[in-house]
Amino acid sequence: MYEAVIGLEVHVQLSTNSKIFSGSSTAFGAEPNTQASLIDLGMPGVLPVPNAKVFEMAIKFGLAIDAKIEQESIFDRKNYFYPDLPKGYQISQFEKPIVGPGRVTIMLDNGTTKTINITRAHLEEDAGKSVHDVFDGMTGIDLNRAGTPLLEIVSEPELRSAKEAVAYLKVIHSIIRYLDISDGNMAEGSMRCDCNVSIQPKGSDVLGTRTEIKNVNSFRFVEKAIDTEIHRQIEILEDGGRVVQETRLYDPDKDETRPMRSKEEANDYRYFPDPDLLPVVLDSSFIEACNASLPELPATRRARYIAEYGITEYDAGVLVADRDLADYFAEVANISGEGKLAANWVMGSVLAELNQTSKSIIEFPVSAKQLSDLVSRIKDNTLNSKTAKTVFDALLTSDGEVDTIIEQEGLVQMTDTSAIETIVDEVISENSTQATNYRAAPADKRPKMLGFFVGQVMKKSQGKANPQAVNQILASKLAD
Amino acid sequence: MSDITDLSFSELKKALQNKTLSSTETTAAFLDRIESLNPELNAFITITRDEAMQSAKKADTAISDGTATAYTGLPIAHKDLFCTDGVLTTCGSRILSNFVAPYDAHVVSRCKAAGLVSLGKLNMDEFAMGSSNENSYFGPVRNPWDTSRVPGGSSGGSAAAVAANLTPLATATDTGGSIRQPAAFTGTSGLKPTYGRVSRFGMIAYASSLDQGGLIAHTAEDLAHGLGLIAGHDSRDSTSAVQPVPDYTELLNDSLKDKVIGLPRQFFDDRLDTSMHNAMDTVLDVLKSLGATTVDISLDHVAEAIPAYYVIAPAEASSNLSRFDGVRFGARADKPTDLLDLYERSRSEGFGSEVKRRILIGTYALSEGYYDAYYKKAQQIRRLIRDDFNRALASCDLIFGPTTPSTAFIIGEKTSDPVSMYLEDIYTVATNMAGLPGGSFQGPLVSGLPTGYQLTGPNFGESIILNAAHRVQTATDWHRLIPEGL
Amino acid sequence: MSLTSDHVKRVAKLARLGLTDAETAEILAQLNSILNLVDQMQQIDTKNVMPLAHPLELKQTLRADAVTEMDQREKFQNTAPQVNAGLYLVPRVVE
């Protein structure tokens, strides 16, 4: 059968204050062309001057993926005509990019890991935006985005499925968020993905013809676009046809890819070193300073969480993927002193709620302090899992203290032995047949049969009885 | 005293300082002369009389207030590729024939800050591509010495305006000889500074790695004053040098006794016409009489400078000129049917034939499969040329040669054969390839037409060039000759 | 190397220069004579010679990451051929 060969080109907008070659603001959402300076407009006579910050950011990324940092990099011109490209060329890096070969590790569904090699990462300027369907027969051009710094990260074609591609993209997203070099907001276009997809018969080393799907703007669409494209290519080959090398667009509404009209003719970009710019030569101390200011990265943090909080490798992997989520978890674990319990809650109820409401942890209504109080009350037996869930649900909609909610809702766990004993006695007398059977049963069957009585006691106590105490008292009373 | 417009920039400077002249009367005198002679010479594309008279009045106030600089109130005119805020900036092209620049070039703002009065914008070969000024959308400029002849190019308007006393000082640019060749053809002094000496910000680009702003005036002393005004680092131009700016007038009168002049044998071979050769010998005799000694040198790869230049310059130009697409500024084709039509018609209607040729050659040289054979090869040759100069300049202070193979030619003589036009720059192009400073100064007349000799110095050696030229000008009166009949 | 009119058409398309057939023919001859001149370069042995991009071979200086440009849209768009609602207009682009 067929095997997919996928490589991704990820464009990350770097979160600088000003543009890569001009002093214009990069803020998102301004009125059209109000952040387009002489330089961004490509006015006659203007010249570019690079922003130092973009090198710092690119180098941090390079260090984070264990890549070779090039001390000398060169800006080239990529020449083509398009209305959103004011100069008729894009300033990019072609022969000498700032970041050389590196690698990242992705986690696969079966729990194993895979190393994906990154060919290079280079700096370039973003283009403007075209506004269609507003003016009759005309397209409007907004150049606010023109000149926004981009880091283009090019992977080797080592991804074998849409799922692997998404896993890779999530790792890249996680790294740029940890480094805080981009907001990584795919919906606003801060991170965009071009997918190079081809298929080949399994085990074959003859490369298939690849197509490039441009500008896919969410994790979900990346997965769907690649799957759709693989399916399309398989159908073509099965029908005895040939895949055409071309640039395509993914249409999420129809869940299909289609050829891009504007890219129909084969381009010849005529790259050459930009004569308005000189080679960028960075001294080792600059690179060293970038290295010294690197934050803890996902891989390191995962190892630390496993060691520090005693959580599983899988849980640690999920928790550290998102820097903000990892910070949240760590705060809950640190305040409550309960790593495993904190992990269970964050991985369980918190993530479920986030998925359901499509919110990020930053917008989550339950603070780390509140959740750690909840965890502490579970630990000291004030709450059991059932009552804890009630408190958690209350925290989602109100802003109270955990202890206040426990009091108001009367959720304090019944730890008074005599009260539990009373209920246990009632349950045993109401279920005498089961009690007789229990007593007649061999010792190894008994624990399982005990569950029935525990359930009855919990029900009678409205979930407030401490489950451990109930177990103990039941076992001793039924043993008579 | 002679007419105001006969005075050099340095003489006018003294007159304004002595208050024997006001800026208003000076400015008016030049404007009147421009208005009377420009219809014939076509040196100016735009004359900014009102703005000029206003700045002249301000200058006179500043002079009487004591708030003036040493240059306040002196006239200048700018080559029409320096952007001037609120003033038409055409680059000699139809595609910019309606372009009112929204900002000032670095050179222009430096001149404004010094209080200079701009008289207007000077004609030029379209996008600075040409050696005769016949490639201007606004028509050819005529040589004041003989109006049937070209003034040289691309800064033909600058050179003709100075030669005809329409302005005492003009900005100009030089990519392959565009300051020095017209200076030689019009009997003026022209200086192309070291690459990076003058900011290119606001100077509409032809070939970025070769373009350099400079000046044309009557004398080396005038150029020394002018260069001091426009030279210096500008953070808006990445290729601008951080080198400090000396007082270029300081060394003007230094003795030439310990100066060694290098004579490249490639500049004095049989391609040089005899009368030009004789003129050069006459200049050399003056230099020797002033104490300079000469040494024979060789610039082995100078013959390949033109071929390599006609790859590098068009390649850079093909990309630099892509921004002229009819979208954000400049002329747009009427009623485009679609985007491709908008591009293709705006550009083919907007550019003249020489610009089109160079865009096509440059696009071809950069296209897939040809890059190594053309662009890379040309840049390798560029290194060889620069190394030749460095070697030569280790054994001499200045390199001497003719600026042009012959005197100014007749309008139309070379227009049908681009290559013969390109060979006009045979002595000047190598200097740009090496990035070195070069000046052209007046030699003796040949058959009633001016000649120019060229001095090339080491990087940032503008003072050495101006010193030698000034001493020659002190000992001769070639720079005082003026075209008859104007 | 000698060009054909197909070369010229392809290059003109890349450069977005509309040429008539007559212009193409005229330019073809001129370009070939220019290339003939340019080809003199090939006589020089440049093996192991590093290309020289800039005569001074300086290194790039970088600017601090600060917003220094203010909105001048109105002034900049004064010189534009066609604008509406702050946008530059071009014939409809199909992606």
mmCIF file of C-alpha atoms in Angstrom, chain B residues 85 99-100 102 195 209 238-239 301 303-304 306-308 310-311 326-330 332 336 338-340 342-344 347-348 351 356-357 359-361 363-364 367 370 373-374 376-384 386 418-419 422-423 433-435 459-460, chain C residues 1-3 7-8 10-19 23 26-27 30-31 33-35 37-61 72 75-77 79-82 88-93:
data_model
loop_
_atom_site.group_PDB
_atom_site.id
_atom_site.type_symbol
_atom_site.label_atom_id
_atom_site.label_comp_id
_atom_site.label_asym_id
_atom_site.label_seq_id
_atom_site.Cartn_x
_atom_site.Cartn_y
_atom_site.Cartn_z
ATOM 1 C CA ASP B 85 9.334 66.024 0.109
ATOM 2 C CA PHE B 99 5.468 61.128 -8.363
ATOM 3 C CA VAL B 100 5.533 63.767 -5.646
ATOM 4 C CA PRO B 102 6.501 62.084 0.443
ATOM 5 C CA TYR B 195 30.998 53.672 -1.706
ATOM 6 C CA SER B 209 26.098 47.920 -4.573
ATOM 7 C CA SER B 238 22.949 49.721 6.097
ATOM 8 C CA THR B 239 25.787 50.224 3.618
ATOM 9 C CA HIS B 301 41.312 43.068 -15.040
ATOM 10 C CA ALA B 303 39.055 45.363 -19.412
ATOM 11 C CA GLU B 304 36.584 42.969 -17.838
ATOM 12 C CA ILE B 306 32.523 46.663 -18.362
ATOM 13 C CA PRO B 307 31.328 43.088 -19.048
ATOM 14 C CA ALA B 308 31.042 42.378 -15.307
ATOM 15 C CA TYR B 310 26.721 44.902 -17.364
ATOM 16 C CA VAL B 311 25.779 41.853 -15.327
ATOM 17 C CA GLY B 326 1.474 50.864 -10.725
ATOM 18 C CA VAL B 327 0.008 49.873 -7.356
ATOM 19 C CA ARG B 328 1.185 52.258 -4.636
ATOM 20 C CA PHE B 329 2.710 55.184 -6.540
ATOM 21 C CA GLY B 330 3.686 56.224 -10.022
ATOM 22 C CA ARG B 332 -0.634 53.077 -13.832
ATOM 23 C CA PRO B 336 -6.187 47.309 -16.779
ATOM 24 C CA ASP B 338 -6.530 42.095 -14.899
ATOM 25 C CA LEU B 339 -3.528 42.076 -12.605
ATOM 26 C CA LEU B 340 -1.070 40.822 -15.215
ATOM 27 C CA LEU B 342 -1.826 46.114 -14.921
ATOM 28 C CA TYR B 343 1.768 45.050 -14.349
ATOM 29 C CA GLU B 344 2.798 44.469 -17.939
ATOM 30 C CA ARG B 347 5.771 48.816 -16.746
ATOM 31 C CA SER B 348 6.137 48.655 -20.513
ATOM 32 C CA PHE B 351 9.868 52.461 -18.747
ATOM 33 C CA LYS B 356 13.750 47.676 -20.404
ATOM 34 C CA ARG B 357 16.956 46.288 -21.920
ATOM 35 C CA ILE B 359 15.784 44.858 -16.716
ATOM 36 C CA LEU B 360 15.701 42.021 -19.250
ATOM 37 C CA ILE B 361 19.459 41.421 -19.165
ATOM 38 C CA THR B 363 16.423 39.175 -15.103
ATOM 39 C CA TYR B 364 18.083 36.768 -17.502
ATOM 40 C CA SER B 367 17.349 33.330 -13.760
ATOM 41 C CA TYR B 370 22.453 31.225 -15.398
ATOM 42 C CA ALA B 373 27.768 31.858 -15.217
ATOM 43 C CA TYR B 374 26.732 35.486 -14.967
ATOM 44 C CA LYS B 376 28.520 34.939 -9.539
ATOM 45 C CA LYS B 377 31.178 35.164 -12.224
ATOM 46 C CA ALA B 378 30.783 38.945 -12.362
ATOM 47 C CA GLN B 379 31.176 39.208 -8.605
ATOM 48 C CA GLN B 380 34.314 37.089 -8.745
ATOM 49 C CA ILE B 381 35.723 39.419 -11.367
ATOM 50 C CA ARG B 382 34.695 42.280 -9.154
ATOM 51 C CA ARG B 383 36.986 40.947 -6.450
ATOM 52 C CA LEU B 384 39.858 40.619 -8.912
ATOM 53 C CA ARG B 386 39.264 45.494 -6.414
ATOM 54 C CA PRO B 418 23.800 50.190 -26.917
ATOM 55 C CA VAL B 419 27.177 48.462 -26.672
ATOM 56 C CA TYR B 422 28.381 51.179 -22.790
ATOM 57 C CA LEU B 423 32.022 51.433 -23.835
ATOM 58 C CA MET B 433 33.377 48.002 -8.977
ATOM 59 C CA ALA B 434 36.157 48.611 -6.445
ATOM 60 C CA GLY B 435 34.066 51.122 -4.473
ATOM 61 C CA ASN B 459 39.022 54.225 0.257
ATOM 62 C CA PHE B 460 37.969 57.437 2.002
ATOM 63 C CA MET C 1 25.421 31.995 -25.365
ATOM 64 C CA SER C 2 22.789 33.328 -27.706
ATOM 65 C CA LEU C 3 19.198 34.137 -26.873
ATOM 66 C CA HIS C 7 14.038 33.379 -24.023
ATOM 67 C CA VAL C 8 13.157 37.030 -24.364
ATOM 68 C CA ARG C 10 10.028 34.167 -20.887
ATOM 69 C CA VAL C 11 12.301 36.745 -19.287
ATOM 70 C CA ALA C 12 9.905 39.570 -20.166
ATOM 71 C CA LYS C 13 7.112 37.613 -18.483
ATOM 72 C CA LEU C 14 9.228 37.150 -15.342
ATOM 73 C CA ALA C 15 9.969 40.884 -15.359
ATOM 74 C CA ARG C 16 6.329 41.769 -16.102
ATOM 75 C CA LEU C 17 7.260 43.785 -19.153
ATOM 76 C CA GLY C 18 4.688 43.606 -21.907
ATOM 77 C CA LEU C 19 6.462 43.440 -25.281
ATOM 78 C CA GLU C 23 9.732 44.948 -29.782
ATOM 79 C CA GLU C 26 14.378 44.402 -31.841
ATOM 80 C CA ILE C 27 15.330 43.727 -28.246
ATOM 81 C CA GLN C 30 20.291 44.185 -28.786
ATOM 82 C CA LEU C 31 20.361 41.711 -25.925
ATOM 83 C CA SER C 33 25.050 42.034 -28.639
ATOM 84 C CA ILE C 34 25.092 42.943 -24.936
ATOM 85 C CA LEU C 35 25.523 39.293 -23.969
ATOM 86 C CA LEU C 37 30.058 41.874 -24.549
ATOM 87 C CA VAL C 38 29.250 40.252 -21.217
ATOM 88 C CA ASP C 39 30.659 36.927 -22.329
ATOM 89 C CA GLN C 40 34.135 38.437 -22.374
ATOM 90 C CA MET C 41 34.061 37.644 -18.660
ATOM 91 C CA GLN C 42 34.347 33.984 -19.438
ATOM 92 C CA GLN C 43 37.958 34.491 -20.558
ATOM 93 C CA ILE C 44 38.976 35.112 -16.961
ATOM 94 C CA ASP C 45 39.787 32.199 -14.714
ATOM 95 C CA THR C 46 37.916 32.800 -11.469
ATOM 96 C CA LYS C 47 38.404 29.419 -9.865
ATOM 97 C CA ASN C 48 38.713 29.775 -6.080
ATOM 98 C CA VAL C 49 37.880 33.480 -6.234
ATOM 99 C CA MET C 50 35.264 34.483 -3.660
ATOM 100 C CA PRO C 51 32.456 36.609 -5.110
ATOM 101 C CA LEU C 52 32.577 40.227 -3.896
ATOM 102 C CA ALA C 53 29.132 41.596 -3.084
ATOM 103 C CA HIS C 54 30.201 44.884 -1.521
ATOM 104 C CA PRO C 55 33.473 46.706 -2.021
ATOM 105 C CA LEU C 56 34.026 47.497 1.655
ATOM 106 C CA GLU C 57 33.109 44.039 2.978
ATOM 107 C CA LEU C 58 31.680 45.501 6.169
ATOM 108 C CA LYS C 59 29.256 43.707 8.441
ATOM 109 C CA GLN C 60 25.655 44.629 9.001
ATOM 110 C CA THR C 61 24.707 46.909 11.875
ATOM 111 C CA GLN C 72 1.245 58.731 7.589
ATOM 112 C CA LYS C 75 0.286 61.497 2.930
ATOM 113 C CA PHE C 76 1.569 58.252 1.427
ATOM 114 C CA GLN C 77 -1.691 57.499 -0.328
ATOM 115 C CA THR C 79 0.509 59.577 -4.561
ATOM 116 C CA ALA C 80 -1.328 56.259 -5.086
ATOM 117 C CA PRO C 81 -3.150 55.522 -8.366
ATOM 118 C CA GLN C 82 -6.254 54.051 -6.703
ATOM 119 C CA TYR C 88 -4.668 50.120 -2.379
ATOM 120 C CA LEU C 89 -6.840 48.753 -5.159
ATOM 121 C CA VAL C 90 -5.785 46.375 -7.933
ATOM 122 C CA PRO C 91 -7.840 44.352 -10.412
ATOM 123 C CA ARG C 92 -9.367 41.349 -8.656
ATOM 124 C CA VAL C 93 -6.848 38.738 -7.605
#
